[in-house]
Amino acid sequence: MPITILGIESSCDDTSAAVISDGELLSNVIANQDVHIKYGGVVPELASRAHQQNIIPVVESAIKNAGISKNELSAIAFTRGPGLLGSLLVGSSFAKGLSLALEIPLIEINHLQAHILVHFIKQIDKKPPAFPFLCLLISGGHTQIIIVKDYFEMEVIGSTIDDAAGEAFDKCAKILGLPYPGGPYIDKLAKTGNSKKFSFTKPSVADYNFSFSGLKTNFLYFVNAQVKLEPNFIEQNLNDLCASIQHIIIEILIEQLKKVAKNTGIKEIALAGGVSANSMLKETLISVSEKNKWQCYIPELKFTTDNAAMIAITGYYKYLKNKFTDQKISATARYNL
Ligand code: KG4
Ligand code: ZN
């Protein structure tokens, strides 16, 4: 009998369900929530309500697209945290109810661990990173460098002391009047911009940590001062501003990664999280990897931002290790790696 896991993700503003069978992806359905766009950020109460509307059709589609019946599921894996509590509650309550109804085991998942283990979804012509590997986990809420020693043995050796890299992209995009989330817009506009046109101060942070809030303030003051001199400054320089801010964010990330790789001697390097969708970051990592003889692993675009495929694959490895949970489990907004 194959081991078939239904994964459910609802930690922020994407409702997603996926089915993985013996490590292979059968379906991955994501419902995005457009309701937040006009507010320039995720509104927790609206996110929670949208999850309630989406969860049943999303799970039904995931099972249907997988070409299986719900009775063929071996277990249900759900995101326990970290994330928005109201959002997490929708996915976790649904998962608990379904596991009771189908009389199959329940598996709780750490969303951050899942972003990393997405590399282990079986894919033709693609091998997963070998342990131990370094993972640069960069999303809207987290920026960390992790030594991944085994599937469930992970050591965080560097973290942001303030904003996350995704937050830096999104906040700078907002300053430029771009929609939320701004990361993908900056990525696109930067392609035709000059990254050397404007320079910003790089933060100095101890050890392997990161800081982005000073950079954002630096960017804000610079843009405001220029707009005072020339009201059309943003419009006239949009692509160069995007390329310049993107350039420095990437430089900060890669510099710390190089330091850790050098000091640990680890040459297997993986990216994970929403920001790893950034095209210039991917290009930079590939060229830095060639120079340093690293083997780099970049997730496919559909696996970078929040998705349930990563929850299902993590559930699969937990299933193999008999790591189940019971109905007493509750969602948690904070959940460290
Ligand atoms: O992992 P994720 O989907 O959600 C969290 O768990 O936070 O990451 C979302 C973040 C947002 O900040 C978004 O702007 C950023 O990932 N992002 C990007 C790109 N695509 C998504 N940042 C830069 N370039 C991109 N192409
Ligand atoms: Zn995420």
mmCIF file of C-alpha atoms and ligand atoms in Angstrom:
data_model
loop_
_atom_site.group_PDB
_atom_site.id
_atom_site.type_symbol
_atom_site.label_atom_id
_atom_site.label_comp_id
_atom_site.label_asym_id
_atom_site.label_seq_id
_atom_site.Cartn_x
_atom_site.Cartn_y
_atom_site.Cartn_z
ATOM 1 C CA MET A 1 0.000 0.000 0.000
ATOM 2 C CA PRO A 2 1.431 3.401 -0.897
ATOM 3 C CA ILE A 3 1.711 6.013 1.820
ATOM 4 C CA THR A 4 -0.581 8.823 0.717
ATOM 5 C CA ILE A 5 -0.619 12.085 2.654
ATOM 6 C CA LEU A 6 -3.023 14.996 2.404
ATOM 7 C CA GLY A 7 -1.272 18.248 3.326
ATOM 8 C CA ILE A 8 -3.156 21.354 4.443
ATOM 9 C CA GLU A 9 -1.575 24.810 4.631
ATOM 10 C CA SER A 10 -3.324 27.915 5.999
ATOM 11 C CA SER A 11 -0.674 29.849 7.932
ATOM 12 C CA CYS A 12 -1.088 33.217 6.226
ATOM 13 C CA ASP A 13 -3.126 34.261 3.203
ATOM 14 C CA ASP A 14 -2.962 31.205 0.938
ATOM 15 C CA THR A 15 -5.317 28.263 1.423
ATOM 16 C CA SER A 16 -3.644 25.203 -0.001
ATOM 17 C CA ALA A 17 -4.088 21.425 -0.067
ATOM 18 C CA ALA A 18 -1.881 18.813 -1.714
ATOM 19 C CA VAL A 19 -1.593 15.056 -2.017
ATOM 20 C CA ILE A 20 1.751 13.248 -1.949
ATOM 21 C CA SER A 21 2.031 9.505 -2.463
ATOM 22 C CA ASP A 22 5.306 7.754 -1.584
ATOM 23 C CA GLY A 23 7.066 11.117 -1.898
ATOM 24 C CA GLU A 24 5.613 11.931 -5.318
ATOM 25 C CA LEU A 25 3.344 14.916 -5.811
ATOM 26 C CA LEU A 26 -0.109 14.036 -7.136
ATOM 27 C CA SER A 27 -1.790 17.422 -6.685
ATOM 28 C CA ASN A 28 -1.188 20.877 -5.220
ATOM 29 C CA VAL A 29 -4.065 23.364 -5.134
ATOM 30 C CA ILE A 30 -3.606 26.952 -3.958
ATOM 31 C CA ALA A 31 -6.311 29.583 -3.482
ATOM 32 C CA ASN A 32 -4.806 33.053 -3.149
ATOM 33 C CA GLN A 33 -6.699 35.777 -1.338
ATOM 34 C CA ASP A 34 -7.025 38.940 -3.408
ATOM 35 C CA VAL A 35 -9.047 40.583 -0.626
ATOM 36 C CA HIS A 36 -5.828 41.965 0.968
ATOM 37 C CA ILE A 37 -4.483 43.837 -2.061
ATOM 38 C CA LYS A 38 -6.420 47.019 -1.418
ATOM 39 C CA TYR A 39 -5.159 47.149 2.195
ATOM 40 C CA GLY A 40 -1.472 46.891 1.230
ATOM 41 C CA GLY A 41 -0.903 43.906 3.524
ATOM 42 C CA VAL A 42 -2.566 40.838 5.008
ATOM 43 C CA VAL A 43 -5.561 41.640 7.264
ATOM 44 C CA PRO A 44 -5.695 38.708 9.728
ATOM 45 C CA GLU A 45 -9.473 38.693 10.239
ATOM 46 C CA LEU A 46 -10.134 38.750 6.493
ATOM 47 C CA ALA A 47 -7.539 36.007 5.944
ATOM 48 C CA SER A 48 -9.232 33.767 8.466
ATOM 49 C CA ARG A 49 -12.652 34.295 6.885
ATOM 50 C CA ALA A 50 -11.329 33.624 3.380
ATOM 51 C CA HIS A 51 -9.705 30.367 4.613
ATOM 52 C CA GLN A 52 -13.102 29.270 5.940
ATOM 53 C CA GLN A 53 -14.636 29.846 2.513
ATOM 54 C CA ASN A 54 -11.782 28.190 0.621
ATOM 55 C CA ILE A 55 -10.840 25.195 2.714
ATOM 56 C CA ILE A 56 -13.531 22.711 1.599
ATOM 57 C CA PRO A 57 -13.321 23.370 -2.173
ATOM 58 C CA VAL A 58 -9.494 23.447 -2.029
ATOM 59 C CA VAL A 59 -9.246 20.097 -0.199
ATOM 60 C CA GLU A 60 -11.878 18.556 -2.488
ATOM 61 C CA SER A 61 -9.977 19.700 -5.595
ATOM 62 C CA ALA A 62 -6.670 18.406 -4.239
ATOM 63 C CA ILE A 63 -8.145 14.929 -3.691
ATOM 64 C CA LYS A 64 -9.940 14.972 -7.044
ATOM 65 C CA ASN A 65 -6.881 16.221 -8.977
ATOM 66 C CA ALA A 66 -4.793 13.503 -7.342
ATOM 67 C CA GLY A 67 -7.144 10.956 -8.870
ATOM 68 C CA ILE A 68 -7.758 9.207 -5.557
ATOM 69 C CA SER A 69 -10.651 8.790 -3.155
ATOM 70 C CA LYS A 70 -10.400 10.169 0.372
ATOM 71 C CA ASN A 71 -10.454 6.596 1.674
ATOM 72 C CA GLU A 72 -7.029 6.025 0.121
ATOM 73 C CA LEU A 73 -5.402 8.650 2.367
ATOM 74 C CA SER A 74 -2.953 7.272 4.952
ATOM 75 C CA ALA A 75 -2.763 10.432 7.108
ATOM 76 C CA ILE A 76 -3.461 14.158 7.215
ATOM 77 C CA ALA A 77 -0.661 16.670 7.760
ATOM 78 C CA PHE A 78 -1.433 20.294 8.624
ATOM 79 C CA THR A 79 0.492 23.460 9.407
ATOM 80 C CA ARG A 80 0.478 23.970 13.161
ATOM 81 C CA GLY A 81 2.530 27.187 13.049
ATOM 82 C CA PRO A 82 4.141 29.678 12.901
ATOM 83 C CA GLY A 83 1.660 32.059 11.319
ATOM 84 C CA LEU A 84 -1.524 34.016 11.948
ATOM 85 C CA LEU A 85 -3.487 32.261 14.669
ATOM 86 C CA GLY A 86 -6.923 32.833 13.099
ATOM 87 C CA SER A 87 -5.667 31.418 9.795
ATOM 88 C CA LEU A 88 -3.908 28.446 11.399
ATOM 89 C CA LEU A 89 -7.051 27.582 13.350
ATOM 90 C CA VAL A 90 -9.052 27.058 10.159
ATOM 91 C CA GLY A 91 -6.582 24.554 8.668
ATOM 92 C CA SER A 92 -5.852 22.771 11.930
ATOM 93 C CA SER A 93 -9.524 22.410 12.938
ATOM 94 C CA PHE A 94 -10.395 21.109 9.494
ATOM 95 C CA ALA A 95 -7.504 18.620 9.549
ATOM 96 C CA LYS A 96 -8.485 17.386 13.013
ATOM 97 C CA GLY A 97 -12.117 16.924 11.971
ATOM 98 C CA LEU A 98 -11.215 15.075 8.783
ATOM 99 C CA SER A 99 -8.753 12.792 10.552
ATOM 100 C CA LEU A 100 -11.474 11.866 13.055
ATOM 101 C CA ALA A 101 -14.039 11.271 10.333
ATOM 102 C CA LEU A 102 -11.704 9.146 8.193
ATOM 103 C CA GLU A 103 -10.109 7.468 11.231
ATOM 104 C CA ILE A 104 -6.589 8.118 9.985
ATOM 105 C CA PRO A 105 -3.579 9.616 11.811
ATOM 106 C CA LEU A 106 -2.931 13.322 12.193
ATOM 107 C CA ILE A 107 0.512 14.880 11.691
ATOM 108 C CA GLU A 108 1.400 18.408 12.834
ATOM 109 C CA ILE A 109 3.881 20.369 10.753
ATOM 110 C CA ASN A 110 6.206 23.285 11.403
ATOM 111 C CA HIS A 111 5.760 25.594 8.409
ATOM 112 C CA LEU A 112 9.460 26.564 8.375
ATOM 113 C CA GLN A 113 10.635 22.958 8.402
ATOM 114 C CA ALA A 114 8.252 22.327 5.513
ATOM 115 C CA HIS A 115 9.728 25.168 3.435
ATOM 116 C CA ILE A 116 13.095 23.403 3.769
ATOM 117 C CA LEU A 117 11.877 19.849 3.168
ATOM 118 C CA VAL A 118 10.138 20.883 -0.075
ATOM 119 C CA HIS A 119 13.460 19.884 -1.700
ATOM 120 C CA PHE A 120 12.626 16.236 -0.937
ATOM 121 C CA ILE A 121 9.556 16.008 -3.174
ATOM 122 C CA LYS A 122 10.571 13.328 -5.694
ATOM 123 C CA GLN A 123 11.280 14.856 -9.081
ATOM 124 C CA ILE A 124 12.656 13.338 -12.262
ATOM 125 C CA ASP A 125 16.244 14.505 -12.984
ATOM 126 C CA LYS A 126 16.497 16.342 -9.669
ATOM 127 C CA LYS A 127 18.220 15.013 -6.608
ATOM 128 C CA PRO A 128 17.659 16.404 -3.121
ATOM 129 C CA PRO A 129 20.449 18.093 -1.126
ATOM 130 C CA ALA A 130 22.719 15.739 0.818
ATOM 131 C CA PHE A 131 22.903 16.079 4.613
ATOM 132 C CA PRO A 132 24.318 18.168 6.141
ATOM 133 C CA PHE A 133 23.358 21.109 3.973
ATOM 134 C CA LEU A 134 22.935 24.826 4.557
ATOM 135 C CA CYS A 135 19.549 26.351 3.909
ATOM 136 C CA LEU A 136 18.937 30.054 3.438
ATOM 137 C CA LEU A 137 15.282 30.338 4.439
ATOM 138 C CA ILE A 138 13.891 33.648 3.266
ATOM 139 C CA SER A 139 10.209 34.511 3.437
ATOM 140 C CA GLY A 140 7.882 37.321 4.418
ATOM 141 C CA GLY A 141 8.252 36.485 8.098
ATOM 142 C CA HIS A 142 11.648 34.771 8.393
ATOM 143 C CA THR A 143 15.266 35.089 7.347
ATOM 144 C CA GLN A 144 17.494 32.364 8.687
ATOM 145 C CA ILE A 145 20.543 30.284 7.856
ATOM 146 C CA ILE A 146 20.050 26.724 9.001
ATOM 147 C CA ILE A 147 22.354 23.733 9.154
ATOM 148 C CA VAL A 148 20.104 20.851 8.122
ATOM 149 C CA LYS A 149 21.667 17.723 9.604
ATOM 150 C CA ASP A 150 18.747 15.398 8.964
ATOM 151 C CA TYR A 151 15.042 15.627 8.090
ATOM 152 C CA PHE A 152 14.120 16.722 11.601
ATOM 153 C CA GLU A 153 17.467 17.858 12.948
ATOM 154 C CA MET A 154 17.957 21.493 12.079
ATOM 155 C CA GLU A 155 20.172 24.106 13.725
ATOM 156 C CA VAL A 156 19.467 27.795 13.137
ATOM 157 C CA ILE A 157 22.817 29.557 13.128
ATOM 158 C CA GLY A 158 21.783 32.985 11.877
ATOM 159 C CA SER A 159 18.541 34.986 11.935
ATOM 160 C CA THR A 160 17.292 38.453 11.266
ATOM 161 C CA ILE A 161 17.324 40.706 14.304
ATOM 162 C CA ASP A 162 14.453 42.822 12.915
ATOM 163 C CA ASP A 163 12.690 42.623 9.527
ATOM 164 C CA ALA A 164 12.717 39.577 7.265
ATOM 165 C CA ALA A 165 14.115 39.773 3.711
ATOM 166 C CA GLY A 166 10.607 39.466 2.225
ATOM 167 C CA GLU A 167 9.436 42.264 4.496
ATOM 168 C CA ALA A 168 12.305 44.432 3.222
ATOM 169 C CA PHE A 169 11.184 43.793 -0.366
ATOM 170 C CA ASP A 170 7.533 44.458 0.507
ATOM 171 C CA LYS A 171 8.169 47.619 2.559
ATOM 172 C CA CYS A 172 10.472 49.139 -0.057
ATOM 173 C CA ALA A 173 7.907 48.286 -2.742
ATOM 174 C CA LYS A 174 5.245 50.078 -0.694
ATOM 175 C CA ILE A 175 7.460 53.176 -0.495
ATOM 176 C CA LEU A 176 7.560 53.081 -4.300
ATOM 177 C CA GLY A 177 3.766 52.799 -4.466
ATOM 178 C CA LEU A 178 3.797 49.194 -5.729
ATOM 179 C CA PRO A 179 1.052 46.695 -4.771
ATOM 180 C CA TYR A 180 1.355 44.116 -1.979
ATOM 181 C CA PRO A 181 3.235 41.811 -1.856
ATOM 182 C CA GLY A 182 5.864 43.910 -3.573
ATOM 183 C CA GLY A 183 8.691 41.355 -3.895
ATOM 184 C CA PRO A 184 7.597 40.000 -7.286
ATOM 185 C CA TYR A 185 7.054 43.568 -8.628
ATOM 186 C CA ILE A 186 10.538 44.654 -7.600
ATOM 187 C CA ASP A 187 11.938 41.500 -9.213
ATOM 188 C CA LYS A 188 10.175 42.250 -12.502
ATOM 189 C CA LEU A 189 10.934 45.982 -12.680
ATOM 190 C CA ALA A 190 14.563 45.470 -11.627
ATOM 191 C CA LYS A 191 15.206 43.410 -14.753
ATOM 192 C CA THR A 192 15.450 46.590 -16.838
ATOM 193 C CA GLY A 193 16.976 48.771 -14.125
ATOM 194 C CA ASN A 194 20.528 49.797 -13.269
ATOM 195 C CA SER A 195 21.478 48.255 -9.921
ATOM 196 C CA LYS A 196 24.444 50.615 -9.509
ATOM 197 C CA LYS A 197 22.455 53.829 -9.942
ATOM 198 C CA PHE A 198 21.709 54.292 -6.235
ATOM 199 C CA SER A 199 23.626 52.982 -3.258
ATOM 200 C CA PHE A 200 22.379 52.343 0.248
ATOM 201 C CA THR A 201 24.118 51.620 3.527
ATOM 202 C CA LYS A 202 24.662 47.976 4.367
ATOM 203 C CA PRO A 203 23.954 47.143 8.024
ATOM 204 C CA SER A 204 26.729 45.775 10.166
ATOM 205 C CA VAL A 205 25.453 42.791 12.114
ATOM 206 C CA ALA A 206 27.321 40.383 14.355
ATOM 207 C CA ASP A 207 27.893 36.692 13.611
ATOM 208 C CA TYR A 208 25.671 35.176 10.932
ATOM 209 C CA ASN A 209 22.661 37.387 11.621
ATOM 210 C CA PHE A 210 20.791 39.811 9.383
ATOM 211 C CA SER A 211 19.169 43.216 9.734
ATOM 212 C CA PHE A 212 16.939 44.936 7.190
ATOM 213 C CA SER A 213 15.035 47.632 9.064
ATOM 214 C CA GLY A 214 17.849 50.223 8.830
ATOM 215 C CA LEU A 215 18.099 49.642 5.100
ATOM 216 C CA LYS A 216 14.362 50.222 4.690
ATOM 217 C CA THR A 217 14.608 53.508 6.663
ATOM 218 C CA ASN A 218 17.633 54.546 4.621
ATOM 219 C CA PHE A 219 15.632 53.850 1.443
ATOM 220 C CA LEU A 220 12.572 55.737 2.741
ATOM 221 C CA TYR A 221 14.559 58.878 3.690
ATOM 222 C CA PHE A 222 16.437 58.846 0.394
ATOM 223 C CA VAL A 223 13.275 58.487 -1.717
ATOM 224 C CA ASN A 224 11.393 61.155 0.293
ATOM 225 C CA ALA A 225 14.274 63.623 -0.015
ATOM 226 C CA GLN A 226 14.490 63.083 -3.775
ATOM 227 C CA VAL A 227 10.726 63.415 -4.234
ATOM 228 C CA LYS A 228 10.903 66.811 -2.465
ATOM 229 C CA LEU A 229 13.427 67.960 -5.073
ATOM 230 C CA GLU A 230 11.714 66.312 -8.032
ATOM 231 C CA PRO A 231 8.070 65.218 -7.576
ATOM 232 C CA ASN A 232 8.303 62.671 -10.415
ATOM 233 C CA PHE A 233 11.473 61.104 -9.032
ATOM 234 C CA ILE A 234 9.902 57.676 -8.357
ATOM 235 C CA GLU A 235 8.208 57.376 -11.767
ATOM 236 C CA GLN A 236 11.356 58.505 -13.578
ATOM 237 C CA ASN A 237 13.655 56.132 -11.690
ATOM 238 C CA LEU A 238 11.379 53.229 -10.762
ATOM 239 C CA ASN A 239 13.333 50.439 -12.435
ATOM 240 C CA ASP A 240 16.699 51.710 -11.185
ATOM 241 C CA LEU A 241 15.336 52.069 -7.643
ATOM 242 C CA CYS A 242 14.027 48.489 -7.765
ATOM 243 C CA ALA A 243 17.300 47.149 -9.178
ATOM 244 C CA SER A 244 19.393 49.043 -6.610
ATOM 245 C CA ILE A 245 17.420 47.981 -3.538
ATOM 246 C CA GLN A 246 17.184 44.396 -4.804
ATOM 247 C CA HIS A 247 20.933 44.368 -5.401
ATOM 248 C CA ILE A 248 21.767 45.320 -1.814
ATOM 249 C CA ILE A 249 19.248 42.900 -0.256
ATOM 250 C CA ILE A 250 20.803 40.069 -2.279
ATOM 251 C CA GLU A 251 24.323 41.191 -1.389
ATOM 252 C CA ILE A 252 23.461 41.091 2.338
ATOM 253 C CA LEU A 253 21.994 37.577 2.016
ATOM 254 C CA ILE A 254 24.829 36.141 -0.081
ATOM 255 C CA GLU A 255 27.592 37.674 2.044
ATOM 256 C CA GLN A 256 26.334 35.940 5.196
ATOM 257 C CA LEU A 257 25.784 32.686 3.352
ATOM 258 C CA LYS A 258 29.372 32.766 2.073
ATOM 259 C CA LYS A 259 30.650 33.362 5.603
ATOM 260 C CA VAL A 260 28.748 30.365 6.997
ATOM 261 C CA ALA A 261 29.753 28.095 4.103
ATOM 262 C CA LYS A 262 33.393 29.037 4.546
ATOM 263 C CA ASN A 263 33.402 28.530 8.311
ATOM 264 C CA THR A 264 31.436 25.264 8.318
ATOM 265 C CA GLY A 265 32.995 23.816 5.167
ATOM 266 C CA ILE A 266 29.517 22.827 3.935
ATOM 267 C CA LYS A 267 29.149 23.046 0.168
ATOM 268 C CA GLU A 268 25.583 21.815 -0.260
ATOM 269 C CA ILE A 269 23.506 25.006 -0.311
ATOM 270 C CA ALA A 270 19.723 25.264 -0.591
ATOM 271 C CA LEU A 271 17.272 28.137 -0.864
ATOM 272 C CA ALA A 272 13.770 28.038 0.589
ATOM 273 C CA GLY A 273 10.826 30.382 1.190
ATOM 274 C CA GLY A 274 8.993 32.973 -0.884
ATOM 275 C CA VAL A 275 11.985 35.226 -1.588
ATOM 276 C CA SER A 276 13.836 32.343 -3.249
ATOM 277 C CA ALA A 277 11.516 33.038 -6.218
ATOM 278 C CA ASN A 278 13.638 36.140 -6.888
ATOM 279 C CA SER A 279 15.274 35.775 -10.294
ATOM 280 C CA MET A 280 18.382 37.873 -9.572
ATOM 281 C CA LEU A 281 18.971 36.025 -6.300
ATOM 282 C CA LYS A 282 18.813 32.702 -8.142
ATOM 283 C CA GLU A 283 21.217 33.941 -10.822
ATOM 284 C CA THR A 284 23.599 35.262 -8.178
ATOM 285 C CA LEU A 285 23.510 32.031 -6.173
ATOM 286 C CA ILE A 286 24.235 29.956 -9.272
ATOM 287 C CA SER A 287 27.273 32.057 -10.176
ATOM 288 C CA VAL A 288 28.566 32.210 -6.571
ATOM 289 C CA SER A 289 28.107 28.420 -6.367
ATOM 290 C CA GLU A 290 30.200 27.898 -9.502
ATOM 291 C CA LYS A 291 33.000 30.056 -8.101
ATOM 292 C CA ASN A 292 32.958 28.371 -4.695
ATOM 293 C CA LYS A 293 32.308 24.830 -5.954
ATOM 294 C CA TRP A 294 29.025 24.655 -4.069
ATOM 295 C CA GLN A 295 26.204 22.415 -5.146
ATOM 296 C CA CYS A 296 23.137 24.637 -5.020
ATOM 297 C CA TYR A 297 19.477 23.670 -4.810
ATOM 298 C CA ILE A 298 16.771 26.119 -5.818
ATOM 299 C CA PRO A 299 13.129 25.112 -5.425
ATOM 300 C CA GLU A 300 10.828 25.263 -8.437
ATOM 301 C CA LEU A 301 8.834 28.486 -8.497
ATOM 302 C CA LYS A 302 5.577 26.817 -7.421
ATOM 303 C CA PHE A 303 7.317 25.438 -4.299
ATOM 304 C CA THR A 304 8.863 28.724 -3.143
ATOM 305 C CA THR A 305 5.849 30.593 -1.773
ATOM 306 C CA ASP A 306 3.401 29.008 0.651
ATOM 307 C CA ASN A 307 1.980 25.710 -0.618
ATOM 308 C CA ALA A 308 0.640 22.480 0.825
ATOM 309 C CA ALA A 309 2.981 20.242 -1.190
ATOM 310 C CA MET A 310 5.711 21.144 1.312
ATOM 311 C CA ILE A 311 3.361 20.264 4.196
ATOM 312 C CA ALA A 312 2.486 16.915 2.611
ATOM 313 C CA ILE A 313 6.127 15.929 1.949
ATOM 314 C CA THR A 314 7.091 16.812 5.522
ATOM 315 C CA GLY A 315 4.077 14.766 6.643
ATOM 316 C CA TYR A 316 5.361 11.847 4.554
ATOM 317 C CA TYR A 317 8.748 11.838 6.320
ATOM 318 C CA LYS A 318 7.057 12.215 9.713
ATOM 319 C CA TYR A 319 4.789 9.280 8.820
ATOM 320 C CA LEU A 320 7.850 7.143 8.043
ATOM 321 C CA LYS A 321 9.206 8.016 11.496
ATOM 322 C CA ASN A 322 5.847 7.461 13.243
ATOM 323 C CA LYS A 323 5.685 11.098 14.339
ATOM 324 C CA PHE A 324 1.937 11.432 14.836
ATOM 325 C CA THR A 325 -0.077 13.765 17.001
ATOM 326 C CA ASP A 326 -3.497 13.550 18.667
ATOM 327 C CA GLN A 327 -6.678 15.621 18.812
ATOM 328 C CA LYS A 328 -5.370 17.663 21.768
ATOM 329 C CA ILE A 329 -2.930 19.497 19.510
ATOM 330 C CA SER A 330 -3.546 23.213 18.994
ATOM 331 C CA ALA A 331 -2.306 25.728 16.452
ATOM 332 C CA THR A 332 0.455 28.068 17.576
ATOM 333 C CA ALA A 333 1.367 31.485 16.160
ATOM 334 C CA ARG A 334 4.994 31.070 17.275
ATOM 335 C CA TYR A 335 6.788 27.856 16.480
ATOM 336 C CA ASN A 336 10.561 27.816 16.301
ATOM 337 C CA LEU A 337 12.501 25.398 14.165
HETATM 338 O O1 KG4 B 1 7.127 32.015 2.024
HETATM 339 P P1 KG4 B 1 6.124 33.044 1.682
HETATM 340 O O2 KG4 B 1 5.126 32.736 0.582
HETATM 341 O O3 KG4 B 1 5.252 33.432 2.900
HETATM 342 C C1 KG4 B 1 5.753 33.520 4.193
HETATM 343 O O4 KG4 B 1 5.802 32.446 4.862
HETATM 344 O O5 KG4 B 1 6.140 34.641 4.548
HETATM 345 O O6 KG4 B 1 6.932 34.385 1.311
HETATM 346 C C2 KG4 B 1 6.291 35.559 0.921
HETATM 347 C C3 KG4 B 1 7.355 36.619 0.646
HETATM 348 C C4 KG4 B 1 6.765 38.014 0.420
HETATM 349 O O7 KG4 B 1 7.470 38.925 1.218
HETATM 350 C C5 KG4 B 1 7.024 38.254 -1.071
HETATM 351 O O8 KG4 B 1 7.195 39.604 -1.419
HETATM 352 C C6 KG4 B 1 8.298 37.472 -1.283
HETATM 353 O O9 KG4 B 1 8.100 36.295 -0.528
HETATM 354 N N1 KG4 B 1 8.520 37.169 -2.708
HETATM 355 C C7 KG4 B 1 9.525 37.696 -3.437
HETATM 356 C C8 KG4 B 1 9.360 37.199 -4.754
HETATM 357 N N2 KG4 B 1 8.272 36.373 -4.763
HETATM 358 C C9 KG4 B 1 7.766 36.379 -3.503
HETATM 359 N N3 KG4 B 1 10.514 38.533 -3.097
HETATM 360 C C10 KG4 B 1 11.370 38.892 -4.062
HETATM 361 N N4 KG4 B 1 11.283 38.460 -5.343
HETATM 362 C C11 KG4 B 1 10.307 37.623 -5.730
HETATM 363 N N5 KG4 B 1 10.225 37.206 -6.977
HETATM 364 ZN ZN ZN B 2 6.041 30.530 4.197
#
